[in-house]
PDB file of C-alpha atoms in Angstrom:
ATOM      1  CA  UNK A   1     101.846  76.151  74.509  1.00 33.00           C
ATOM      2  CA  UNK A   2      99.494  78.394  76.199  1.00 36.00           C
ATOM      3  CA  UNK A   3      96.417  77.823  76.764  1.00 35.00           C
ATOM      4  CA  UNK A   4      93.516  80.565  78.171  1.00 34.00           C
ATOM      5  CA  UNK A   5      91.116  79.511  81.098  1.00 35.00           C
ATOM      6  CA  UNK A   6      87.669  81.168  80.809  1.00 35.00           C
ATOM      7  CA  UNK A   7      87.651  84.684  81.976  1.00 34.00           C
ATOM      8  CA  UNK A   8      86.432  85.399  85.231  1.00 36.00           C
ATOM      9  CA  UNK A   9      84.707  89.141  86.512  1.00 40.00           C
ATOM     10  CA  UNK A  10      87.309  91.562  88.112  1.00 49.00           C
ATOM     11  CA  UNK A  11      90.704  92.441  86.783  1.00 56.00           C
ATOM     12  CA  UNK A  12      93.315  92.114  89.354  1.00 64.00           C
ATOM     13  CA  UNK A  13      96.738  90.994  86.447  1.00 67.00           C
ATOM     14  CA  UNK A  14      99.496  92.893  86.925  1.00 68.00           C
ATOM     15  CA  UNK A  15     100.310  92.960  83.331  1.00 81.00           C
ATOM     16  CA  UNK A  16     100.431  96.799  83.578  1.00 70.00           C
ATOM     17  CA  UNK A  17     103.180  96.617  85.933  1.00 73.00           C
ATOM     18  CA  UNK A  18     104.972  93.306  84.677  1.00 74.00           C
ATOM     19  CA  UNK A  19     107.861  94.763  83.506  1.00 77.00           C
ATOM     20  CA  UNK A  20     108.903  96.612  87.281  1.00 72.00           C
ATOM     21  CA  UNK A  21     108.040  93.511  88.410  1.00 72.00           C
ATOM     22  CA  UNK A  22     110.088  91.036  86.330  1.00 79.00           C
ATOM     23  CA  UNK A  23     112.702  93.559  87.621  1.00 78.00           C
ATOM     24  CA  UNK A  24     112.181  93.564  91.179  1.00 75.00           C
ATOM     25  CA  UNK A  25     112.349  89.681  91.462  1.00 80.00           C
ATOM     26  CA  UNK A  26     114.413  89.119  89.019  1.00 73.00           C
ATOM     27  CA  UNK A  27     115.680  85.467  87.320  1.00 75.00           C
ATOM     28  CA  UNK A  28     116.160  83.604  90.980  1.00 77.00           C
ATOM     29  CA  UNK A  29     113.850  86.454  92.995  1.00 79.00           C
ATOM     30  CA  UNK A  30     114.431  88.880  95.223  1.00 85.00           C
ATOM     31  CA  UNK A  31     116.135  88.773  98.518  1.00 92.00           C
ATOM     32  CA  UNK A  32     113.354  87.949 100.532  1.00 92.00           C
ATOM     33  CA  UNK A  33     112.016  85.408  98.138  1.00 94.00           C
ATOM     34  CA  UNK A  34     116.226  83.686  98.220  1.00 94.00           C
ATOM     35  CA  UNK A  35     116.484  84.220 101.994  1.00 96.00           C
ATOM     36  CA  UNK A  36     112.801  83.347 103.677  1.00 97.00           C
ATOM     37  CA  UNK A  37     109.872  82.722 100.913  1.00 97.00           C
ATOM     38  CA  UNK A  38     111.021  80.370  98.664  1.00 97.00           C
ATOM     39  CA  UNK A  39     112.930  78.015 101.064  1.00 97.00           C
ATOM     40  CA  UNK A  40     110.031  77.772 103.434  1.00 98.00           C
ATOM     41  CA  UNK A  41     107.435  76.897 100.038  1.00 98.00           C
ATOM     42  CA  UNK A  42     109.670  74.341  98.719  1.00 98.00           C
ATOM     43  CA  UNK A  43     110.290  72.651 102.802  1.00 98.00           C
ATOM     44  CA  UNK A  44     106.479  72.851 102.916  1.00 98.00           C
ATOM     45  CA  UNK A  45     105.567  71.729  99.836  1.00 98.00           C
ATOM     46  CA  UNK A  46     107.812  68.949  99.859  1.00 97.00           C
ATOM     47  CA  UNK A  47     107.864  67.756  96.580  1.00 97.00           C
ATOM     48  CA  UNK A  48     109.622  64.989  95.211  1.00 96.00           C
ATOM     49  CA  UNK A  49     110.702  64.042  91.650  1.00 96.00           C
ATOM     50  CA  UNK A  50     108.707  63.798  89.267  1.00 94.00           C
ATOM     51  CA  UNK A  51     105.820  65.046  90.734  1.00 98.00           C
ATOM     52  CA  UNK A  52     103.602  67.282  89.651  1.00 98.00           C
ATOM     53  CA  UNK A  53     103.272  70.607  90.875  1.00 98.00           C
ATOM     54  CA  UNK A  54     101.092  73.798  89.504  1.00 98.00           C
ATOM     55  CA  UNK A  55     102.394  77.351  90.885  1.00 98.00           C
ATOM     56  CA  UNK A  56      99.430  79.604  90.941  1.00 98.00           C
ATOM     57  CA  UNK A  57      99.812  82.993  89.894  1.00 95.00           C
ATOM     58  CA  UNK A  58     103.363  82.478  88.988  1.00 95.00           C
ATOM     59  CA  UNK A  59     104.706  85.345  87.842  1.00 92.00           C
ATOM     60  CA  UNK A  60     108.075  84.873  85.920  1.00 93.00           C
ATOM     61  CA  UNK A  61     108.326  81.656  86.964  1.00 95.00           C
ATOM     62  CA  UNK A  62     111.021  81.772  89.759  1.00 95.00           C
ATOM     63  CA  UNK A  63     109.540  78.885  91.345  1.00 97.00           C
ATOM     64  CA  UNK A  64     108.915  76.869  88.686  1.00 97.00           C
ATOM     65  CA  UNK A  65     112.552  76.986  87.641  1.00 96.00           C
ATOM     66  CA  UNK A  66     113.257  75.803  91.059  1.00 95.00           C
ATOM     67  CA  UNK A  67     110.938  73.178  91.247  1.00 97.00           C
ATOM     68  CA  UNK A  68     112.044  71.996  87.269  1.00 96.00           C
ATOM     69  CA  UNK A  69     115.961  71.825  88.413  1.00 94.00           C
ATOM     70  CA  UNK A  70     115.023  69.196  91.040  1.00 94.00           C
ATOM     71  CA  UNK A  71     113.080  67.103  88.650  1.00 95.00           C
ATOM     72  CA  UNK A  72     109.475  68.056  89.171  1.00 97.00           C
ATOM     73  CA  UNK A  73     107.166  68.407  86.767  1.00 97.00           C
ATOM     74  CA  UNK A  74     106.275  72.644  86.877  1.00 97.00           C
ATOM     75  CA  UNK A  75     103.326  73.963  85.344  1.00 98.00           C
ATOM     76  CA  UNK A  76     102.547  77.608  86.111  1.00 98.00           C
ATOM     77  CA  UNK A  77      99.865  79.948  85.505  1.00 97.00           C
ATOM     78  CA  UNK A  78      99.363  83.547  85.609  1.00 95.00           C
ATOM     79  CA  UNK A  79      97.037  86.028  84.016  1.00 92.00           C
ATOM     80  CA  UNK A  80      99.816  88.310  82.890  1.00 91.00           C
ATOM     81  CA  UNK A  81     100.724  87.664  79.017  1.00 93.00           C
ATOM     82  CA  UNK A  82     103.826  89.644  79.504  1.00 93.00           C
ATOM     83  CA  UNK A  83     104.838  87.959  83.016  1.00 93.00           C
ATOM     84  CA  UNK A  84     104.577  84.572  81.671  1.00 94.00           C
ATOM     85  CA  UNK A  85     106.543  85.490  78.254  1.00 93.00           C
ATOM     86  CA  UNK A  86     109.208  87.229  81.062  1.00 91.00           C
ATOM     87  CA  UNK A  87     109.214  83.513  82.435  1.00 93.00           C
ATOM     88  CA  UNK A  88     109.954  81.688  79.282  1.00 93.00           C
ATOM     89  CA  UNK A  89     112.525  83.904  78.629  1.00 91.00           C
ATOM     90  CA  UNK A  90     114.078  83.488  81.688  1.00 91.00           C
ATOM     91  CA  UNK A  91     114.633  80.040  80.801  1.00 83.00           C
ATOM     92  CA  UNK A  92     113.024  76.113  81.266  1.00 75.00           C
ATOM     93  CA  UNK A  93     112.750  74.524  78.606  1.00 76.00           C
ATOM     94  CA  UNK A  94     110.504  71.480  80.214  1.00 87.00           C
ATOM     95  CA  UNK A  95     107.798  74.174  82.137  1.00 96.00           C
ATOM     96  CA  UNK A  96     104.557  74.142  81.178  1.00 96.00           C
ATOM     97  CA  UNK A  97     103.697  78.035  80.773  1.00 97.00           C
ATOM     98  CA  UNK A  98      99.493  78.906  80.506  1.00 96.00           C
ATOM     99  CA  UNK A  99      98.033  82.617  80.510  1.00 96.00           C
ATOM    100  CA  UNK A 100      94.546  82.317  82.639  1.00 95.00           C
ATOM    101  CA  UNK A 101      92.785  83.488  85.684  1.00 95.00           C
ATOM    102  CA  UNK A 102      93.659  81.728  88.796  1.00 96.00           C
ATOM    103  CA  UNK A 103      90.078  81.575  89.731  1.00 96.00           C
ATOM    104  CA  UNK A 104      89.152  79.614  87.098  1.00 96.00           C
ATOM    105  CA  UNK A 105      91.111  76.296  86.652  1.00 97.00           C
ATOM    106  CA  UNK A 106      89.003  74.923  84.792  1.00 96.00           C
ATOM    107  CA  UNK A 107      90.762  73.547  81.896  1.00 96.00           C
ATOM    108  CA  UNK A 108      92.993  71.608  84.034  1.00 97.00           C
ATOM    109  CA  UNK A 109      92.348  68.274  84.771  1.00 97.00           C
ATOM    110  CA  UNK A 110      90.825  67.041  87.797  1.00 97.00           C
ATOM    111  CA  UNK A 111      93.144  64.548  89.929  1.00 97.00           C
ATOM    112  CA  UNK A 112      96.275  65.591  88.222  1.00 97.00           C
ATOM    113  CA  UNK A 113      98.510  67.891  90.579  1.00 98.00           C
ATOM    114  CA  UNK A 114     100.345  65.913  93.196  1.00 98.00           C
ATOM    115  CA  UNK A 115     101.124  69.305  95.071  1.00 98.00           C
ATOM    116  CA  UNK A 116     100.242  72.962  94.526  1.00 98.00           C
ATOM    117  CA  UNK A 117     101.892  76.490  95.480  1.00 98.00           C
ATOM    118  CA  UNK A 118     100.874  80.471  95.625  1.00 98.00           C
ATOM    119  CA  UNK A 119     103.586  82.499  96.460  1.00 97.00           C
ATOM    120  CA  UNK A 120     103.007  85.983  97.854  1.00 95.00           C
ATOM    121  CA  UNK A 121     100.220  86.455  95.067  1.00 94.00           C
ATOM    122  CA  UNK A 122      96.707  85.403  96.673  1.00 97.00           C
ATOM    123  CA  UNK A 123      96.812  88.672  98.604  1.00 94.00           C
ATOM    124  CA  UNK A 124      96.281  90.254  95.117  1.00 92.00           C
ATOM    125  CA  UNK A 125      93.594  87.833  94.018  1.00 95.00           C
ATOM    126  CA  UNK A 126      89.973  88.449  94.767  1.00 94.00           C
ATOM    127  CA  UNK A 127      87.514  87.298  95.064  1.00 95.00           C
ATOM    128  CA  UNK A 128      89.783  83.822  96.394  1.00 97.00           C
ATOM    129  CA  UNK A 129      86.781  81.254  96.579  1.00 96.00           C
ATOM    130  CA  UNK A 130      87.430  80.544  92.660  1.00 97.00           C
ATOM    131  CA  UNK A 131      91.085  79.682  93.652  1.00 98.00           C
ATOM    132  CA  UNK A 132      90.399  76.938  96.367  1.00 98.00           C
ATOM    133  CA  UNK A 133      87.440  75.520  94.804  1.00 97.00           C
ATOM    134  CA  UNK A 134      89.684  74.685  91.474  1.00 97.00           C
ATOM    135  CA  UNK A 135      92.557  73.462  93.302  1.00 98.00           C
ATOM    136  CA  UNK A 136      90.741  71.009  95.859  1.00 96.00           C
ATOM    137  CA  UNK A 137      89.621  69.924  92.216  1.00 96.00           C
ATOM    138  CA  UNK A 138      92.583  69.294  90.220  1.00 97.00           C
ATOM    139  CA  UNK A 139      94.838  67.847  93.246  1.00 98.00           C
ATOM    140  CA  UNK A 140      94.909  64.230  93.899  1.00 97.00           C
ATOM    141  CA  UNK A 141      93.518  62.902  97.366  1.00 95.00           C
ATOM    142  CA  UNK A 142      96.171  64.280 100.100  1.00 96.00           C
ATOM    143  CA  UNK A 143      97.540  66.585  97.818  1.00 98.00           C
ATOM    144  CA  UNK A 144      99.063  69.523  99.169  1.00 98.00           C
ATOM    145  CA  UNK A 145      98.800  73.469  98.817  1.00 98.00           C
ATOM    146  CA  UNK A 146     101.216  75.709 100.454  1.00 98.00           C
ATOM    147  CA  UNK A 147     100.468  79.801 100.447  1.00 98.00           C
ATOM    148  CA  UNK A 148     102.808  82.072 101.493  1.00 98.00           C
ATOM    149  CA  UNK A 149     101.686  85.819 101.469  1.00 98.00           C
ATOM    150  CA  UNK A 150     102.285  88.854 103.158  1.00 95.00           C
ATOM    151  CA  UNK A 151     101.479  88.556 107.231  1.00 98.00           C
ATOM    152  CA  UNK A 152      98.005  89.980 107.221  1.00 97.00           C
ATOM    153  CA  UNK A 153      97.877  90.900 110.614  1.00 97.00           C
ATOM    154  CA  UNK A 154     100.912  93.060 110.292  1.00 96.00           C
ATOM    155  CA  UNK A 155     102.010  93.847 106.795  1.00 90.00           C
ATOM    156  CA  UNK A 156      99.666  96.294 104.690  1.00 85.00           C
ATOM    157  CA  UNK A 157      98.213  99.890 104.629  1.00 83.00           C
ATOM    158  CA  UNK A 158      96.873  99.958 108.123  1.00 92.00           C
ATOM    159  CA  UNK A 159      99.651  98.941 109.901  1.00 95.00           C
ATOM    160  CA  UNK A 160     102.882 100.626 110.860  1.00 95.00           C
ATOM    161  CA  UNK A 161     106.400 100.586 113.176  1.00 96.00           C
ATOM    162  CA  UNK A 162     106.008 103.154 115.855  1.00 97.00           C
ATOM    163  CA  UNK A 163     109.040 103.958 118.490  1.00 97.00           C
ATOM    164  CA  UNK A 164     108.190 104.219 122.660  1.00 97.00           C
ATOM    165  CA  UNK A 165     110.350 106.547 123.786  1.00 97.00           C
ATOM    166  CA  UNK A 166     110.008 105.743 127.134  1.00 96.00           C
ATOM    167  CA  UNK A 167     109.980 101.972 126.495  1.00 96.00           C
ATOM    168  CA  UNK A 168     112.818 102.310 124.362  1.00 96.00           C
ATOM    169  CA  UNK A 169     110.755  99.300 122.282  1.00 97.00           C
ATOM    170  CA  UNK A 170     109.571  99.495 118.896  1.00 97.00           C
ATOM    171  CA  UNK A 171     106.454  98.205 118.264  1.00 97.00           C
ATOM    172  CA  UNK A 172     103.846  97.757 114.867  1.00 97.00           C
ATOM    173  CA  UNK A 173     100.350  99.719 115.128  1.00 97.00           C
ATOM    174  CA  UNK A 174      97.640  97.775 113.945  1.00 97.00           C
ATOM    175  CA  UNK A 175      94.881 100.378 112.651  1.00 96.00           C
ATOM    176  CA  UNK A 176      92.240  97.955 111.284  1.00 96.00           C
ATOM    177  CA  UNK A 177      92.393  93.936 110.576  1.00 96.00           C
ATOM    178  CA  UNK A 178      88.972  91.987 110.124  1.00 96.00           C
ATOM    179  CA  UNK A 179      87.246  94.360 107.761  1.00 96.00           C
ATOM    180  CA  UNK A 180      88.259  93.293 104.498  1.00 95.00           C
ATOM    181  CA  UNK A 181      90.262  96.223 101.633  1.00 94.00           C
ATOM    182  CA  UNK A 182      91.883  97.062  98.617  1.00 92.00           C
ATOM    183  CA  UNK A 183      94.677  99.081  98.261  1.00 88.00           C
ATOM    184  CA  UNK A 184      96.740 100.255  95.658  1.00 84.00           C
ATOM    185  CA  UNK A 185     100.652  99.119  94.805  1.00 74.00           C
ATOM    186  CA  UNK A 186     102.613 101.626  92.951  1.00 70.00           C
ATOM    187  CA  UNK A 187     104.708 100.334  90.563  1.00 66.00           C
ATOM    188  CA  UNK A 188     107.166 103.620  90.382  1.00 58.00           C
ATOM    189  CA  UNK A 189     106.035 105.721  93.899  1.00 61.00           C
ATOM    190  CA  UNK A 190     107.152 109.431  92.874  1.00 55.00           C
ATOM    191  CA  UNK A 191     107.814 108.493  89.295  1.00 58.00           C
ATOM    192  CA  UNK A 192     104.662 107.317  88.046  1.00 57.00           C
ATOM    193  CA  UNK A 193     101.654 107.111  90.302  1.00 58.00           C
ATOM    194  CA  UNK A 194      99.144 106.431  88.110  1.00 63.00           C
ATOM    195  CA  UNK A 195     101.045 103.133  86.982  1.00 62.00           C
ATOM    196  CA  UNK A 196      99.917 100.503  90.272  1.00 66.00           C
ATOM    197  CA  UNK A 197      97.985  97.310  90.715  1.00 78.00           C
ATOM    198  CA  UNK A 198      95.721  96.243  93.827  1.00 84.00           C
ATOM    199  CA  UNK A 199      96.607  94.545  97.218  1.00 90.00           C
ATOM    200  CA  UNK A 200      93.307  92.656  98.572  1.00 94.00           C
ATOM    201  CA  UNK A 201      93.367  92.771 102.722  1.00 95.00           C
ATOM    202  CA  UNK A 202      91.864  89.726 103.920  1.00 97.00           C
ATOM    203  CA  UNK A 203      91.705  88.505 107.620  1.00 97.00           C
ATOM    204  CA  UNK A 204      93.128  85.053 108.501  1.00 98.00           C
ATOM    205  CA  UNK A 205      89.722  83.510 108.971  1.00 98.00           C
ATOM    206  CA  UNK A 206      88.655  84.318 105.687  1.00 98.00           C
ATOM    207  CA  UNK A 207      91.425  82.148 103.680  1.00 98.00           C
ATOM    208  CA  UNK A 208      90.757  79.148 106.512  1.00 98.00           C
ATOM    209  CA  UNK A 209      87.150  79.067 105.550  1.00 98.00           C
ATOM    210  CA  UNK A 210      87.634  79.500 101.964  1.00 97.00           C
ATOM    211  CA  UNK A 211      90.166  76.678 102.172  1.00 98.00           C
ATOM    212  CA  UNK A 212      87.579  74.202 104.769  1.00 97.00           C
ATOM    213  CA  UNK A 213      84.793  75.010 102.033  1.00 96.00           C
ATOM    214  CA  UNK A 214      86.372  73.048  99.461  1.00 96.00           C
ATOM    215  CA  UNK A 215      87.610  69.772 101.503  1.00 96.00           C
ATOM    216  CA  UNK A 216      91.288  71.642 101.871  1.00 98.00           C
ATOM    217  CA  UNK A 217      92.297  71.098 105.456  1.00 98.00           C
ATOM    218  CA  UNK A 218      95.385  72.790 106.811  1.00 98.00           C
ATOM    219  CA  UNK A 219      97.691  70.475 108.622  1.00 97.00           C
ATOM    220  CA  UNK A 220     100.939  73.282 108.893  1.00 98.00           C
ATOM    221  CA  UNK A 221     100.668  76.747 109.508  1.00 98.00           C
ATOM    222  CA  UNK A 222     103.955  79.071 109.587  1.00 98.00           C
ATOM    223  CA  UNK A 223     105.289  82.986 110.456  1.00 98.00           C
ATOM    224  CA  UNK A 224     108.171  84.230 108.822  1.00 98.00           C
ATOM    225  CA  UNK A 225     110.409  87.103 109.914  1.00 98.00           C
ATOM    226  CA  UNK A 226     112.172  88.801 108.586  1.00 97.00           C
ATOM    227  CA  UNK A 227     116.015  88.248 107.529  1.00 96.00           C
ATOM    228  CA  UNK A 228     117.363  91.645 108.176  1.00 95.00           C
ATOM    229  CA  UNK A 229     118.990  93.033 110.633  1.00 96.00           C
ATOM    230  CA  UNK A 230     120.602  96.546 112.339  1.00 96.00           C
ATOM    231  CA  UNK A 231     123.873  96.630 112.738  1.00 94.00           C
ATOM    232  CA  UNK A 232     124.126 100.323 114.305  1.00 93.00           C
ATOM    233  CA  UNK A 233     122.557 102.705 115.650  1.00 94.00           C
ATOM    234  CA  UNK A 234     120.723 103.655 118.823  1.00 94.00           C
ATOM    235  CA  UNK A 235     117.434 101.798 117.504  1.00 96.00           C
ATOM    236  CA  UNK A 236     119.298  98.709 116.815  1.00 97.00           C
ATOM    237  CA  UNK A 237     119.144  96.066 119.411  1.00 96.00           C
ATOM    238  CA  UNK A 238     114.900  97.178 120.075  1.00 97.00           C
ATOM    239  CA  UNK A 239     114.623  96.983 115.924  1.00 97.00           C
ATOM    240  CA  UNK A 240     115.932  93.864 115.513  1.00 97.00           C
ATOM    241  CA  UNK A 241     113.915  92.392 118.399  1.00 97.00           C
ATOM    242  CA  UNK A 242     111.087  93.514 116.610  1.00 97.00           C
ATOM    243  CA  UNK A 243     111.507  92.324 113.593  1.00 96.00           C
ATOM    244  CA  UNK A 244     111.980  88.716 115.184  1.00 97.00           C
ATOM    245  CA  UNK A 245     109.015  88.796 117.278  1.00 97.00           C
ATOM    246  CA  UNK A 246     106.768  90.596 114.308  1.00 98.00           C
ATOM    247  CA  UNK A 247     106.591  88.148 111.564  1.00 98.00           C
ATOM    248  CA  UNK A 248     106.861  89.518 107.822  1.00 97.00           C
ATOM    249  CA  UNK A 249     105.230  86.237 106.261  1.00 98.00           C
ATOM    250  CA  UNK A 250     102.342  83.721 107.027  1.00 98.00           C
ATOM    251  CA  UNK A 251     102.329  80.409 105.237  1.00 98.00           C
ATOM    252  CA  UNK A 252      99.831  77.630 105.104  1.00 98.00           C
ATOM    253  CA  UNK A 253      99.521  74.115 103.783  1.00 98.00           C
ATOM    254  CA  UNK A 254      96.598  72.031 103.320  1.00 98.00           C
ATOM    255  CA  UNK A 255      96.116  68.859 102.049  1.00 98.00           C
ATOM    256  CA  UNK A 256      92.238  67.732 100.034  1.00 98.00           C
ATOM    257  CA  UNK A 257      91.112  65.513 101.876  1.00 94.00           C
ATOM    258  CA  UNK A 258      87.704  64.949  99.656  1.00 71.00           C
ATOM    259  CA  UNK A 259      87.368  61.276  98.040  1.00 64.00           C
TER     260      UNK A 259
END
């Protein structure tokens, strides 16, 4: 059954673009959840049977269905009425579904999560202190949180792969990276620009003191590249070196370590 957390200022659901995005991840996610995202969460997370585990921001629930076939208790939550009745349909009989704002937990019990995931959604959160201070509530003492978003240092608007001719390298141009930004994600680039959401550019710092703030201390911290690879070309060899050394992802656990 679902149940609504109080509301909390600033819109940032992506109800108006659930339906691209129930498409682009699809019933077990997309490629780079199958081949990098969602492997490293559930190594990280480590949870065991039944255990108790709240996915933040959840989407269509592609890792809750993951975490419910290994015998783990899933609850997820997401803000997006039409994501989370994507994720029911999608299957799960034994999920626990709730539309409500990640920053406001709320009306979930305090000491009750054994373990805790966001998966590539906290970069389109803000503000994030809402999100930590709930969730170094409602876990148990050493429970753990695991993140996993998009590399901040070198995924987003003000970055870019460049080419060195005389190098022969490629390499990724950083632009800007402490000051904080928004910037918008088109659902449907050339189709329909006026139909996006909001990306929230945040330096690492900012989710490590956001995270220290509320007695969640990080005891793992990972970077993911990415999977693919160049098979021909003149570029090849110098692309794929790049994308190895240039990571895609950056996860982070933590475990509360308040009484």
């Amino acid at each position: 059954m679902d149940k609504r957390a109080r509301p909390t200022s600033g819109k940032t659901d992506w109800e108006n673009v659930a339906d691209w995005y129930d498409q682009l991840v699809g019933e077990e996610g997309s490629e780079f959840h199958r081949k990098i995202v969602l492997p490293g969460v559930l190594r990280l997370l480590n949870a065991q049977a039944d255990e108790r585990v709240l996915d933040i921001a959840c989407g269509q629930g592609v890792l809750c269905r993951l975490l419910a076939a290994n015998g783990i208790h899933a609850v997820g939550i997401d803000s997006s009425r039409s994501l989370i009745a994507a994720a029911k349909k999608h299957g799960g009989d034994h999920i626990d579904y709730h539309v409500g704002d990640a920053r406001d937990l709320s009306f979930l019990a305090e000491n009750s999560f054994d373990a805790a995931a966001c998966v590539l959604a906290i970069q389109n959160i803000h503000p994030i202190q809402g999100v930590f201070e709930h969730v170094g509530r409602i876990l148990k003492s050493s429970g753990r949180l695991v993140i996993a978003m998009m590399h901040p240092c070198f995924r987003g608007g003000e970055t870019a792969w460049g080419w060195d001719e005389q190098q022969k390298i490629q390499y990724r141009r950083v632009d800007a990276y402490l000051t904080p930004r928004k910037t918008p994600i088109v659902a449907h680039p050339g189709k329909q620009p006026d139909v996006y959401t909001w990306t929230f550019h945040k330096p690492i710092e900012a989710y490590v003191k956001a995270l220290a703030r509320n007695g969640l201390a990080i005891d793992a911290m990972e970077e993911w590249p990415s999977h693919k690879s160049s098979t021909s070309g003149p570029r090849a060899a110098a692309e794929n070196k790049a994308r190895q050394e240039i990571p895609m992802f950056l996860a982070i656990r933590a475990i509360r370590i308040k009484p």
